[in-house]
């Protein structure tokens, strides 16, 4: 399961968090969060959607911990923590 979703989750997190280490941490927290919430998971729903919902929550947590701005929603085109994202070069 991890191999199937890890790349997409990591890419999503890297676009929204300032550092690659923050993104890696958030993705790891997603899988831990999934294991903890497994008794509540509805198998009739999309696992991918569930994992991304957990990730959006973890991204919000990371932004709050670092006192970074977070938007009210996590639209795909939104840039969470945009001001603090690492820029190449």
mmCIF file of N, CA and C in Angstrom, residues 37-87:
data_model
loop_
_atom_site.group_PDB
_atom_site.id
_atom_site.type_symbol
_atom_site.label_atom_id
_atom_site.label_comp_id
_atom_site.label_asym_id
_atom_site.label_seq_id
_atom_site.Cartn_x
_atom_site.Cartn_y
_atom_site.Cartn_z
ATOM 1 N N UNK A 37 -6.246 5.051 12.627
ATOM 2 C CA UNK A 37 -7.667 5.247 12.330
ATOM 3 C C UNK A 37 -8.275 4.065 11.579
ATOM 4 N N UNK A 38 -7.512 3.017 11.388
ATOM 5 C CA UNK A 38 -7.979 1.858 10.630
ATOM 6 C C UNK A 38 -9.325 1.317 11.100
ATOM 7 N N UNK A 39 -9.607 1.261 12.403
ATOM 8 C CA UNK A 39 -10.924 0.767 12.824
ATOM 9 C C UNK A 39 -12.089 1.617 12.309
ATOM 10 N N UNK A 40 -11.805 2.869 11.955
ATOM 11 C CA UNK A 40 -12.863 3.777 11.493
ATOM 12 C C UNK A 40 -12.920 3.890 9.967
ATOM 13 N N UNK A 41 -11.998 3.255 9.279
ATOM 14 C CA UNK A 41 -11.943 3.352 7.816
ATOM 15 C C UNK A 41 -13.096 2.581 7.200
ATOM 16 N N UNK A 42 -13.794 3.227 6.283
ATOM 17 C CA UNK A 42 -14.903 2.615 5.551
ATOM 18 C C UNK A 42 -14.349 2.080 4.234
ATOM 19 N N UNK A 43 -14.215 0.773 4.139
ATOM 20 C CA UNK A 43 -13.603 0.135 2.966
ATOM 21 C C UNK A 43 -14.398 0.352 1.684
ATOM 22 N N UNK A 44 -15.624 0.811 1.798
ATOM 23 C CA UNK A 44 -16.397 1.089 0.585
ATOM 24 C C UNK A 44 -16.002 2.430 -0.039
ATOM 25 N N UNK A 45 -15.193 3.199 0.647
ATOM 26 C CA UNK A 45 -14.716 4.493 0.146
ATOM 27 C C UNK A 45 -13.311 4.360 -0.417
ATOM 28 N N UNK A 46 -12.903 5.353 -1.151
ATOM 29 C CA UNK A 46 -11.578 5.358 -1.782
ATOM 30 C C UNK A 46 -10.466 5.511 -0.743
ATOM 31 N N UNK A 47 -9.524 4.581 -0.744
ATOM 32 C CA UNK A 47 -8.381 4.665 0.154
ATOM 33 C C UNK A 47 -7.538 5.894 -0.181
ATOM 34 N N UNK A 48 -7.365 6.166 -1.455
ATOM 35 C CA UNK A 48 -6.566 7.325 -1.862
ATOM 36 C C UNK A 48 -7.169 8.624 -1.318
ATOM 37 N N UNK A 49 -8.459 8.778 -1.436
ATOM 38 C CA UNK A 49 -9.129 9.973 -0.927
ATOM 39 C C UNK A 49 -8.938 10.081 0.576
ATOM 40 N N UNK A 50 -9.041 8.975 1.267
ATOM 41 C CA UNK A 50 -8.869 8.945 2.718
ATOM 42 C C UNK A 50 -7.450 9.365 3.102
ATOM 43 N N UNK A 51 -6.446 8.838 2.410
ATOM 44 C CA UNK A 51 -5.060 9.180 2.700
ATOM 45 C C UNK A 51 -4.773 10.656 2.436
ATOM 46 N N UNK A 52 -5.331 11.183 1.337
ATOM 47 C CA UNK A 52 -5.115 12.600 1.037
ATOM 48 C C UNK A 52 -5.835 13.492 2.041
ATOM 49 N N UNK A 53 -6.959 13.056 2.562
ATOM 50 C CA UNK A 53 -7.648 13.819 3.604
ATOM 51 C C UNK A 53 -6.775 13.885 4.859
ATOM 52 N N UNK A 54 -6.168 12.771 5.218
ATOM 53 C CA UNK A 54 -5.260 12.759 6.363
ATOM 54 C C UNK A 54 -4.075 13.687 6.085
ATOM 55 N N UNK A 55 -3.538 13.641 4.879
ATOM 56 C CA UNK A 55 -2.394 14.484 4.528
ATOM 57 C C UNK A 55 -2.744 15.961 4.623
ATOM 58 N N UNK A 56 -3.906 16.344 4.127
ATOM 59 C CA UNK A 56 -4.307 17.752 4.228
ATOM 60 C C UNK A 56 -4.354 18.192 5.692
ATOM 61 N N UNK A 57 -4.840 17.334 6.544
ATOM 62 C CA UNK A 57 -4.874 17.630 7.974
ATOM 63 C C UNK A 57 -3.450 17.764 8.525
ATOM 64 N N UNK A 58 -2.558 16.866 8.130
ATOM 65 C CA UNK A 58 -1.174 16.900 8.601
ATOM 66 C C UNK A 58 -0.446 18.142 8.088
ATOM 67 N N UNK A 59 -0.731 18.568 6.871
ATOM 68 C CA UNK A 59 -0.136 19.791 6.324
ATOM 69 C C UNK A 59 -0.591 20.995 7.149
ATOM 70 N N UNK A 60 -1.863 21.042 7.457
ATOM 71 C CA UNK A 60 -2.376 22.123 8.309
ATOM 72 C C UNK A 60 -1.697 22.132 9.664
ATOM 73 N N UNK A 61 -1.511 20.946 10.250
ATOM 74 C CA UNK A 61 -0.805 20.845 11.529
ATOM 75 C C UNK A 61 0.620 21.376 11.413
ATOM 76 N N UNK A 62 1.319 20.980 10.353
ATOM 77 C CA UNK A 62 2.702 21.421 10.157
ATOM 78 C C UNK A 62 2.771 22.937 10.020
ATOM 79 N N UNK A 63 1.856 23.515 9.293
ATOM 80 C CA UNK A 63 1.839 24.972 9.114
ATOM 81 C C UNK A 63 1.568 25.673 10.439
ATOM 82 N N UNK A 64 0.631 25.136 11.214
ATOM 83 C CA UNK A 64 0.330 25.750 12.504
ATOM 84 C C UNK A 64 1.519 25.641 13.458
ATOM 85 N N UNK A 65 2.192 24.494 13.465
ATOM 86 C CA UNK A 65 3.355 24.321 14.342
ATOM 87 C C UNK A 65 4.451 25.328 14.009
ATOM 88 N N UNK A 66 4.599 25.629 12.743
ATOM 89 C CA UNK A 66 5.646 26.561 12.317
ATOM 90 C C UNK A 66 5.112 27.987 12.171
ATOM 91 N N UNK A 67 3.863 28.154 12.572
ATOM 92 C CA UNK A 67 3.195 29.461 12.503
ATOM 93 C C UNK A 67 3.203 30.025 11.086
ATOM 94 N N UNK A 68 2.911 29.147 10.134
ATOM 95 C CA UNK A 68 2.823 29.559 8.738
ATOM 96 C C UNK A 68 1.353 29.759 8.387
ATOM 97 N N UNK A 69 1.068 30.624 7.447
ATOM 98 C CA UNK A 69 -0.328 30.830 7.058
ATOM 99 C C UNK A 69 -0.894 29.587 6.390
ATOM 100 N N UNK A 70 -2.140 29.287 6.695
ATOM 101 C CA UNK A 70 -2.842 28.179 6.039
ATOM 102 C C UNK A 70 -4.148 28.713 5.482
ATOM 103 N N UNK A 71 -4.547 28.253 4.334
ATOM 104 C CA UNK A 71 -5.811 28.702 3.756
ATOM 105 C C UNK A 71 -6.982 28.011 4.446
ATOM 106 N N UNK A 72 -8.169 28.529 4.214
ATOM 107 C CA UNK A 72 -9.368 27.936 4.803
ATOM 108 C C UNK A 72 -9.644 26.561 4.218
ATOM 109 N N UNK A 73 -9.325 26.377 2.961
ATOM 110 C CA UNK A 73 -9.512 25.059 2.341
ATOM 111 C C UNK A 73 -8.237 24.669 1.605
ATOM 112 N N UNK A 74 -8.162 23.425 1.187
ATOM 113 C CA UNK A 74 -6.981 22.913 0.518
ATOM 114 C C UNK A 74 -7.341 22.559 -0.921
ATOM 115 N N UNK A 75 -7.726 23.557 -1.693
ATOM 116 C CA UNK A 75 -8.027 23.334 -3.098
ATOM 117 C C UNK A 75 -6.759 22.889 -3.812
ATOM 118 N N UNK A 76 -6.869 22.030 -4.837
ATOM 119 C CA UNK A 76 -5.675 21.542 -5.523
ATOM 120 C C UNK A 76 -4.769 22.644 -6.035
ATOM 121 N N UNK A 77 -5.335 23.795 -6.372
ATOM 122 C CA UNK A 77 -4.500 24.878 -6.880
ATOM 123 C C UNK A 77 -3.995 25.787 -5.768
ATOM 124 N N UNK A 78 -4.427 25.530 -4.524
ATOM 125 C CA UNK A 78 -4.007 26.361 -3.404
ATOM 126 C C UNK A 78 -2.549 26.140 -3.064
ATOM 127 N N UNK A 79 -1.927 27.148 -2.487
ATOM 128 C CA UNK A 79 -0.520 27.043 -2.109
ATOM 129 C C UNK A 79 -0.380 27.224 -0.609
ATOM 130 N N UNK A 80 -0.560 26.159 0.142
ATOM 131 C CA UNK A 80 -0.373 26.196 1.577
ATOM 132 C C UNK A 80 1.068 26.560 1.867
ATOM 133 N N UNK A 81 1.265 27.377 2.835
ATOM 134 C CA UNK A 81 2.604 27.764 3.282
ATOM 135 C C UNK A 81 3.439 28.328 2.129
ATOM 136 N N UNK A 82 2.826 28.933 1.147
ATOM 137 C CA UNK A 82 3.506 29.364 -0.078
ATOM 138 C C UNK A 82 4.669 30.307 0.215
ATOM 139 N N UNK A 83 4.498 31.212 1.148
ATOM 140 C CA UNK A 83 5.526 32.223 1.392
ATOM 141 C C UNK A 83 6.832 31.604 1.873
ATOM 142 N N UNK A 84 6.772 30.425 2.470
ATOM 143 C CA UNK A 84 7.957 29.853 3.099
ATOM 144 C C UNK A 84 8.510 28.644 2.364
ATOM 145 N N UNK A 85 7.941 28.308 1.224
ATOM 146 C CA UNK A 85 8.421 27.143 0.467
ATOM 147 C C UNK A 85 9.817 27.403 -0.060
ATOM 148 N N UNK A 86 10.655 26.380 -0.036
ATOM 149 C CA UNK A 86 12.007 26.502 -0.576
ATOM 150 C C UNK A 86 11.928 26.779 -2.071
ATOM 151 N N UNK A 87 12.734 27.665 -2.536
ATOM 152 C CA UNK A 87 12.796 27.997 -3.957
ATOM 153 C C UNK A 87 14.132 27.540 -4.511
#
